[in-house]
Amino acid sequence: AVIFFSWWQGVILAGMVQLGWIPAFGGWTTEAIVTRVQDFLICVEMCIAALFHIRIFSYADFIDYTRPKMPHQTNALKDAADVRDVVEDTLETFQIKQRVVPIDKKPMLKNHYEVTKKEELEEELHKRRAIDEE
């Protein structure tokens, strides 16, 4: 709607130039004057449209009153500066844990470095051979 209205506004301003209602003056051509007038009108219209948008499309419809309120800013800053989460993630990332990984879209098996006992190794090898035979 805004683009359509702006186009018609430009047509009306061009018509006003053709009728001689907007003359050139002060070293400005009629085209330059019309361009600046249309730019100014669009800025004023957008300010008015923004005020209507605030009223019509209110943020209040999107407030979730069931969510707990945000903590006080000092608590939020302390939580953001807390590095324990980073330390825990780093330790978890660099430790070898029992992870399960896919092997060629086949059932999940452990990687060779995750097997700690000889019996587990033999069991994993048996599982892989059974899958390969299928």
PDB file of N, CA, C and O in Angstrom, residues 8-10 15 25 31-33 43 49 51 69 73 77 79-80 85 88 90 103 107 109:
ATOM      1  N   TRP A   8       1.428   6.948  -6.787  1.00  0.00           N
ATOM      2  CA  TRP A   8       0.390   7.909  -7.149  1.00  0.00           C
ATOM      3  C   TRP A   8       0.762   9.316  -6.698  1.00  0.00           C
ATOM      4  O   TRP A   8       0.443  10.299  -7.374  1.00  0.00           O
ATOM      5  N   GLN A   9       1.414   9.427  -5.598  1.00  0.00           N
ATOM      6  CA  GLN A   9       1.886  10.726  -5.131  1.00  0.00           C
ATOM      7  C   GLN A   9       2.865  11.320  -6.133  1.00  0.00           C
ATOM      8  O   GLN A   9       2.806  12.516  -6.453  1.00  0.00           O
ATOM      9  N   GLY A  10       3.775  10.484  -6.659  1.00  0.00           N
ATOM     10  CA  GLY A  10       4.715  10.942  -7.686  1.00  0.00           C
ATOM     11  C   GLY A  10       4.007  11.349  -8.959  1.00  0.00           C
ATOM     12  O   GLY A  10       4.392  12.344  -9.618  1.00  0.00           O
ATOM     13  N   GLY A  15       2.183  15.697 -12.453  1.00  0.00           N
ATOM     14  CA  GLY A  15       1.081  16.448 -13.074  1.00  0.00           C
ATOM     15  C   GLY A  15       1.101  17.906 -12.665  1.00  0.00           C
ATOM     16  O   GLY A  15       0.811  18.796 -13.490  1.00  0.00           O
ATOM     17  N   PHE A  25      12.840  27.539  -9.212  1.00  0.00           N
ATOM     18  CA  PHE A  25      13.282  28.798  -8.603  1.00  0.00           C
ATOM     19  C   PHE A  25      14.541  28.560  -7.776  1.00  0.00           C
ATOM     20  O   PHE A  25      14.823  27.437  -7.360  1.00  0.00           O
ATOM     21  N   GLU A  31      12.416  19.272 -11.581  1.00  0.00           N
ATOM     22  CA  GLU A  31      12.602  17.855 -11.236  1.00  0.00           C
ATOM     23  C   GLU A  31      13.252  17.697  -9.869  1.00  0.00           C
ATOM     24  O   GLU A  31      12.868  16.825  -9.067  1.00  0.00           O
ATOM     25  N   ALA A  32      14.253  18.540  -9.575  1.00  0.00           N
ATOM     26  CA  ALA A  32      14.926  18.477  -8.283  1.00  0.00           C
ATOM     27  C   ALA A  32      13.966  18.864  -7.165  1.00  0.00           C
ATOM     28  O   ALA A  32      13.967  18.233  -6.087  1.00  0.00           O
ATOM     29  N   ILE A  33      13.151  19.862  -7.416  1.00  0.00           N
ATOM     30  CA  ILE A  33      12.180  20.290  -6.398  1.00  0.00           C
ATOM     31  C   ILE A  33      11.161  19.184  -6.133  1.00  0.00           C
ATOM     32  O   ILE A  33      10.862  18.858  -4.978  1.00  0.00           O
ATOM     33  N   CYS A  43       8.922  10.858   4.081  1.00  0.00           N
ATOM     34  CA  CYS A  43       9.439  10.838   5.455  1.00  0.00           C
ATOM     35  C   CYS A  43       8.345  11.182   6.458  1.00  0.00           C
ATOM     36  O   CYS A  43       8.203  10.519   7.494  1.00  0.00           O
ATOM     37  N   ALA A  49       2.870   6.740   9.817  1.00  0.00           N
ATOM     38  CA  ALA A  49       2.605   5.304   9.741  1.00  0.00           C
ATOM     39  C   ALA A  49       3.239   4.575  10.927  1.00  0.00           C
ATOM     40  O   ALA A  49       2.642   3.640  11.477  1.00  0.00           O
ATOM     41  N   LEU A  51       3.704   5.763  13.934  1.00  0.00           N
ATOM     42  CA  LEU A  51       2.865   6.006  15.106  1.00  0.00           C
ATOM     43  C   LEU A  51       1.619   5.124  15.087  1.00  0.00           C
ATOM     44  O   LEU A  51       1.204   4.592  16.123  1.00  0.00           O
ATOM     45  N   LYS A  69       9.924 -13.598  35.554  1.00  0.00           N
ATOM     46  CA  LYS A  69      10.571 -12.336  35.216  1.00  0.00           C
ATOM     47  C   LYS A  69      12.071 -12.516  35.111  1.00  0.00           C
ATOM     48  O   LYS A  69      12.642 -13.425  35.708  1.00  0.00           O
ATOM     49  N   GLN A  73      19.546  -7.102  37.014  1.00  0.00           N
ATOM     50  CA  GLN A  73      20.673  -6.936  36.094  1.00  0.00           C
ATOM     51  C   GLN A  73      21.996  -7.366  36.706  1.00  0.00           C
ATOM     52  O   GLN A  73      22.844  -7.931  36.023  1.00  0.00           O
ATOM     53  N   LEU A  77      24.423 -10.167  35.114  1.00  0.00           N
ATOM     54  CA  LEU A  77      25.833  -9.918  34.799  1.00  0.00           C
ATOM     55  C   LEU A  77      26.735 -10.938  35.476  1.00  0.00           C
ATOM     56  O   LEU A  77      27.694 -11.423  34.881  1.00  0.00           O
ATOM     57  N   ASP A  79      25.899 -13.977  36.244  1.00  0.00           N
ATOM     58  CA  ASP A  79      25.693 -15.234  35.535  1.00  0.00           C
ATOM     59  C   ASP A  79      26.448 -15.232  34.205  1.00  0.00           C
ATOM     60  O   ASP A  79      27.021 -16.247  33.810  1.00  0.00           O
ATOM     61  N   ALA A  80      26.469 -14.100  33.527  1.00  0.00           N
ATOM     62  CA  ALA A  80      27.180 -14.012  32.245  1.00  0.00           C
ATOM     63  C   ALA A  80      28.689 -14.105  32.435  1.00  0.00           C
ATOM     64  O   ALA A  80      29.399 -14.640  31.580  1.00  0.00           O
ATOM     65  N   ASP A  85      30.548 -22.780  33.412  1.00  0.00           N
ATOM     66  CA  ASP A  85      29.929 -23.472  32.288  1.00  0.00           C
ATOM     67  C   ASP A  85      30.951 -23.731  31.180  1.00  0.00           C
ATOM     68  O   ASP A  85      30.995 -24.813  30.600  1.00  0.00           O
ATOM     69  N   GLU A  88      33.289 -26.518  32.364  1.00  0.00           N
ATOM     70  CA  GLU A  88      32.632 -27.827  32.288  1.00  0.00           C
ATOM     71  C   GLU A  88      32.535 -28.327  30.847  1.00  0.00           C
ATOM     72  O   GLU A  88      32.801 -29.492  30.559  1.00  0.00           O
ATOM     73  N   THR A  90      34.435 -27.471  28.313  1.00  0.00           N
ATOM     74  CA  THR A  90      35.776 -27.775  27.818  1.00  0.00           C
ATOM     75  C   THR A  90      36.246 -29.130  28.329  1.00  0.00           C
ATOM     76  O   THR A  90      36.771 -29.942  27.561  1.00  0.00           O
ATOM     77  N   ILE A 103      27.892 -45.721  12.015  1.00  0.00           N
ATOM     78  CA  ILE A 103      28.858 -46.270  11.069  1.00  0.00           C
ATOM     79  C   ILE A 103      28.088 -46.604   9.802  1.00  0.00           C
ATOM     80  O   ILE A 103      27.351 -47.584   9.761  1.00  0.00           O
ATOM     81  N   PRO A 107      23.533 -49.720  12.615  1.00  0.00           N
ATOM     82  CA  PRO A 107      23.291 -49.517  14.053  1.00  0.00           C
ATOM     83  C   PRO A 107      24.487 -48.874  14.740  1.00  0.00           C
ATOM     84  O   PRO A 107      25.628 -49.041  14.329  1.00  0.00           O
ATOM     85  N   LEU A 109      27.501 -48.090  17.020  1.00  0.00           N
ATOM     86  CA  LEU A 109      28.549 -48.853  17.693  1.00  0.00           C
ATOM     87  C   LEU A 109      29.571 -47.882  18.268  1.00  0.00           C
ATOM     88  O   LEU A 109      29.702 -46.754  17.817  1.00  0.00           O
TER      89      LEU A 109
END
